[in-house]
Coordinates of C-alpha atoms in Angstrom, one line a residue:
M29 CA 105.8 120.0 133.1
P30 CA 104.3 120.5 129.7
E31 CA 102.8 117.5 128.0
I32 CA 105.0 116.0 125.3
T33 CA 103.2 114.8 122.2
P34 CA 104.9 111.7 120.9
K35 CA 106.2 111.8 117.4
S36 CA 103.8 110.0 115.0
A37 CA 104.6 107.5 112.4
L38 CA 104.4 109.0 108.9
E39 CA 102.0 107.5 106.3
I40 CA 103.6 107.3 102.9
V41 CA 101.3 106.8 99.8
T42 CA 102.6 105.9 96.4
V43 CA 100.8 107.8 93.6
A44 CA 101.3 106.3 90.1
A45 CA 101.4 108.8 87.3
L46 CA 102.0 108.9 83.5
S47 CA 103.2 105.6 82.1
D48 CA 105.6 104.6 84.9
N49 CA 106.2 107.5 87.3
Y50 CA 105.8 107.5 91.0
D51 CA 105.1 110.5 93.2
F52 CA 104.7 110.1 96.9
L53 CA 102.4 111.7 99.6
V54 CA 103.9 111.9 103.1
H55 CA 101.3 112.5 105.8
D56 CA 101.6 113.1 109.5
P57 CA 98.4 111.9 111.1
V58 CA 98.8 114.0 114.3
S59 CA 99.3 117.4 112.8
G60 CA 97.4 116.6 109.6
R61 CA 100.3 118.0 107.5
T62 CA 101.0 116.4 104.1
A63 CA 103.9 116.8 101.7
L64 CA 104.2 115.6 98.1
V65 CA 107.5 114.4 96.6
D66 CA 107.6 115.3 92.9
A67 CA 104.6 116.1 90.8
A68 CA 104.3 114.3 87.4
D69 CA 100.6 114.9 86.9
P70 CA 98.2 116.8 89.1
A71 CA 95.1 114.6 88.5
P72 CA 96.2 111.4 90.3
I73 CA 97.8 113.4 93.1
L74 CA 94.6 115.5 93.7
D75 CA 92.5 112.3 93.5
A76 CA 94.7 110.6 96.2
L77 CA 94.4 113.6 98.5
S78 CA 90.6 113.8 98.0
E79 CA 90.2 110.1 98.7
R80 CA 91.9 110.4 102.0
G81 CA 90.6 113.8 103.0
W82 CA 94.1 115.2 103.2
T83 CA 95.2 118.8 102.6
L84 CA 98.5 119.3 100.8
D85 CA 100.9 121.7 102.6
E86 CA 104.3 121.2 100.8
I87 CA 105.7 120.0 97.5
W88 CA 109.3 118.7 97.5
L89 CA 111.0 118.5 94.1
T90 CA 114.0 116.3 93.4
H91 CA 115.2 117.5 90.0
H92 CA 114.1 119.4 87.0
H93 CA 113.0 116.7 84.5
W94 CA 109.6 117.4 83.1
D95 CA 108.1 114.1 84.3
H96 CA 108.8 115.1 87.9
I97 CA 107.8 118.8 87.9
D98 CA 105.1 119.3 85.1
G99 CA 102.3 118.7 87.6
A100 CA 103.6 121.1 90.2
A101 CA 101.8 124.2 88.8
G102 CA 98.5 122.4 88.7
V103 CA 98.9 121.0 92.2
F104 CA 100.0 124.5 93.5
E105 CA 97.0 126.1 91.9
A106 CA 94.6 123.6 93.5
T107 CA 96.2 123.5 97.0
G108 CA 98.5 126.6 97.5
A109 CA 101.2 124.2 98.8
T110 CA 104.7 125.6 99.2
L111 CA 107.4 124.4 96.8
T112 CA 110.9 123.2 97.9
G113 CA 113.8 122.5 95.6
A114 CA 117.5 122.7 95.2
K115 CA 119.4 125.9 94.9
A116 CA 121.5 124.4 92.0
D117 CA 118.3 123.6 90.1
Q118 CA 116.4 126.8 91.0
H119 CA 116.7 128.3 87.5
R120 CA 114.9 125.3 85.9
L121 CA 112.3 124.5 88.5
P122 CA 108.9 126.2 89.1
P123 CA 109.1 129.2 91.4
L124 CA 110.3 128.0 94.8
T125 CA 109.1 129.0 98.3
R126 CA 112.1 127.3 100.0
V127 CA 115.5 126.9 98.4
I128 CA 117.7 124.2 99.9
E129 CA 121.2 122.6 99.4
P130 CA 122.7 119.2 100.2
G131 CA 123.8 119.1 103.9
Q132 CA 120.8 121.1 105.1
S133 CA 117.7 119.9 106.8
F134 CA 114.2 121.2 107.6
D135 CA 111.4 120.2 109.9
F136 CA 108.2 118.5 108.7
A137 CA 105.6 118.0 111.4
G138 CA 108.4 117.3 114.0
H139 CA 110.3 115.0 111.6
E140 CA 113.8 116.0 110.4
V141 CA 114.1 115.9 106.6
Q142 CA 117.7 115.8 105.5
I143 CA 118.8 116.9 102.0
L144 CA 121.3 114.6 100.4
G145 CA 123.2 115.4 97.2
A146 CA 122.2 113.0 94.4
D147 CA 124.1 114.3 91.4
G148 CA 124.5 111.9 88.4
H149 CA 121.3 111.6 86.5
T150 CA 121.2 115.3 86.5
V151 CA 123.4 117.9 88.2
G152 CA 121.5 119.5 91.0
H153 CA 119.4 116.4 91.8
I154 CA 118.7 116.0 95.5
A155 CA 117.1 113.3 97.6
Y156 CA 115.0 113.7 100.8
Y157 CA 115.9 111.5 103.7
I158 CA 113.7 111.2 106.8
P159 CA 115.7 109.2 109.3
D160 CA 113.0 108.4 111.9
A161 CA 110.6 107.3 109.1
K162 CA 113.4 105.2 107.5
A163 CA 112.5 106.7 104.2
L164 CA 114.8 107.9 101.3
F165 CA 113.1 109.6 98.4
S166 CA 115.7 109.1 95.7
A167 CA 113.7 109.8 92.5
D168 CA 116.0 109.0 89.5
S169 CA 119.3 108.5 91.4
L170 CA 119.2 105.2 93.2
M171 CA 116.3 103.2 91.7
A172 CA 115.0 99.7 92.4
L173 CA 117.7 97.4 91.0
G174 CA 119.1 100.3 89.0
C175 CA 120.2 103.9 88.9
G176 CA 119.3 106.8 86.6
R177 CA 120.9 107.2 83.3
L178 CA 123.7 109.8 83.4
F179 CA 122.2 112.7 81.3
E180 CA 124.2 115.4 82.9
G181 CA 126.5 114.0 85.6
T182 CA 129.6 111.9 85.5
P183 CA 130.2 108.3 86.7
E184 CA 132.2 109.8 89.5
Q185 CA 129.2 111.9 90.7
M186 CA 126.7 109.0 90.5
W187 CA 129.1 106.6 92.2
G188 CA 129.5 109.2 95.0
T189 CA 125.8 109.5 95.3
L190 CA 125.2 105.7 95.4
S191 CA 128.1 105.3 97.9
R192 CA 126.5 107.9 100.1
F193 CA 123.1 106.1 100.1
A194 CA 124.8 102.7 100.6
A195 CA 126.0 104.0 104.0
L196 CA 122.4 104.6 105.3
P197 CA 120.8 102.0 107.6
G198 CA 119.9 98.8 105.8
D199 CA 116.2 99.0 106.8
T200 CA 115.8 102.4 105.0
M201 CA 113.1 102.1 102.4
V202 CA 114.0 103.5 99.0
Y203 CA 111.2 105.4 97.2
S204 CA 112.4 105.8 93.7
G205 CA 110.7 107.6 90.8
H206 CA 109.8 104.9 88.2
E207 CA 108.5 101.4 87.7
Y208 CA 111.6 100.2 85.9
T209 CA 112.3 97.2 88.1
A210 CA 111.4 94.3 85.8
S211 CA 113.7 95.6 83.1
N212 CA 116.4 96.4 85.6
A213 CA 116.1 92.8 86.9
R214 CA 116.7 91.4 83.5
F215 CA 119.8 93.5 83.1
A216 CA 121.1 92.8 86.6
R217 CA 121.0 89.1 85.9
T218 CA 123.4 89.6 83.0
V219 CA 125.9 91.0 85.5
E220 CA 125.5 88.5 88.3
P221 CA 123.7 85.5 86.9
D222 CA 124.7 83.4 89.9
N223 CA 123.4 85.8 92.6
T224 CA 120.7 83.8 94.4
A225 CA 119.2 86.8 96.1
L226 CA 118.9 88.5 92.7
Q227 CA 117.3 85.4 91.2
N228 CA 114.7 85.3 94.0
R229 CA 114.0 89.0 93.7
A230 CA 113.6 88.8 90.0
K231 CA 111.0 86.0 90.4
A232 CA 109.1 88.1 93.1
I233 CA 109.2 91.1 90.8
E234 CA 107.8 89.1 87.9
E235 CA 105.0 87.8 90.1
A236 CA 104.2 91.3 91.5
R237 CA 104.1 92.9 88.1
A238 CA 101.8 90.2 86.7
K239 CA 99.3 91.2 89.5
G240 CA 99.8 94.9 88.7
E241 CA 101.6 95.5 92.0
A242 CA 104.2 98.2 92.4
T243 CA 107.8 97.1 93.2
V244 CA 108.6 100.5 94.8
P245 CA 109.6 101.1 97.5
S246 CA 112.4 98.6 98.2
A247 CA 114.6 98.0 101.2
L248 CA 118.1 99.4 101.0
S249 CA 119.4 96.0 102.4
L250 CA 117.8 94.3 99.4
E251 CA 119.3 96.8 97.0
L252 CA 122.8 96.2 98.5
A253 CA 122.3 92.5 98.0
T254 CA 121.0 92.6 94.4
N255 CA 121.5 96.0 92.7
P256 CA 124.6 95.8 90.4
F257 CA 125.1 99.5 90.5
L258 CA 125.6 99.4 94.3
R259 CA 127.8 96.3 94.0
A260 CA 130.4 97.6 91.5
H261 CA 133.1 97.6 94.2
L262 CA 132.7 93.9 95.0
P263 CA 135.5 91.5 93.8
Q264 CA 133.0 89.0 92.4
V265 CA 131.3 91.8 90.3
K266 CA 134.6 93.1 89.0
Q267 CA 135.6 89.6 88.1
A268 CA 132.3 89.1 86.2
L269 CA 133.1 92.3 84.3
G270 CA 136.6 91.3 83.5
M271 CA 137.9 94.3 85.5
T272 CA 139.5 92.7 88.6
E273 CA 142.0 95.4 89.1
A274 CA 139.8 98.3 88.1
P275 CA 138.9 101.2 90.4
D276 CA 135.4 101.0 91.8
V277 CA 134.1 103.9 89.8
A278 CA 135.5 102.4 86.6
A279 CA 133.5 99.2 87.3
F280 CA 130.4 101.3 88.0
A281 CA 130.9 103.2 84.7
E282 CA 131.2 99.9 82.8
I283 CA 127.9 98.6 84.3
R284 CA 126.2 101.9 83.5
A285 CA 127.5 101.7 79.9
R286 CA 126.3 98.2 79.5
K287 CA 122.8 99.1 80.8
D288 CA 122.7 102.0 78.3
R289 CA 123.2 99.5 75.5
F290 CA 120.9 96.8 77.0

């Protein structure tokens, strides 16, 4: 019988860029293949690759905003890595090698990468979910203690996105695109001031940021317990909003509107 090579654990490295962006390197140590999720600025990405002796093979883009794609050309020129992005966003992304749509999947070094629709922040936003790595790269859709501002999409679209993510296993790690968590925590406490889990998380975030530590990624289970945007359907949250009888999406829209004014 042929020898079966066991699937390796992926290494995921957070790359800080610009003032508060995060890109992510995904590395398979057996094959040596490496992917990059979003590309804000080529310099820190290329430095992170060089420090580890990794060669970049693929770039996976989540959406068209400049702070997630402006580094793609420089990274491509330096590495020749292929570019993957959403069909719906193709007209406003760098030239793509592979065009994908929600519901599809592809293989990365023996790991299935699922494409999840993530409309809301923008229309055409996608997320990359690797089930066996328990990793969701959500960029500016679901964020640590927050969600992306609705620049193009509707509350219905973003609530659908968040509900889709909420159904994933609780031990999924959420790799979101920005270090907004401290501000998000301050807002979240205005919605649920008596949420003990949120109070504890806010304290931990404050301590982490004081030491210059990242608060991304975060466990989905923690988001479900503390993130007001994932909790808009709960009776206690609706009561706090004064919207006891409101549809879930209306409660979500109210939380998003309050955050926009915060």
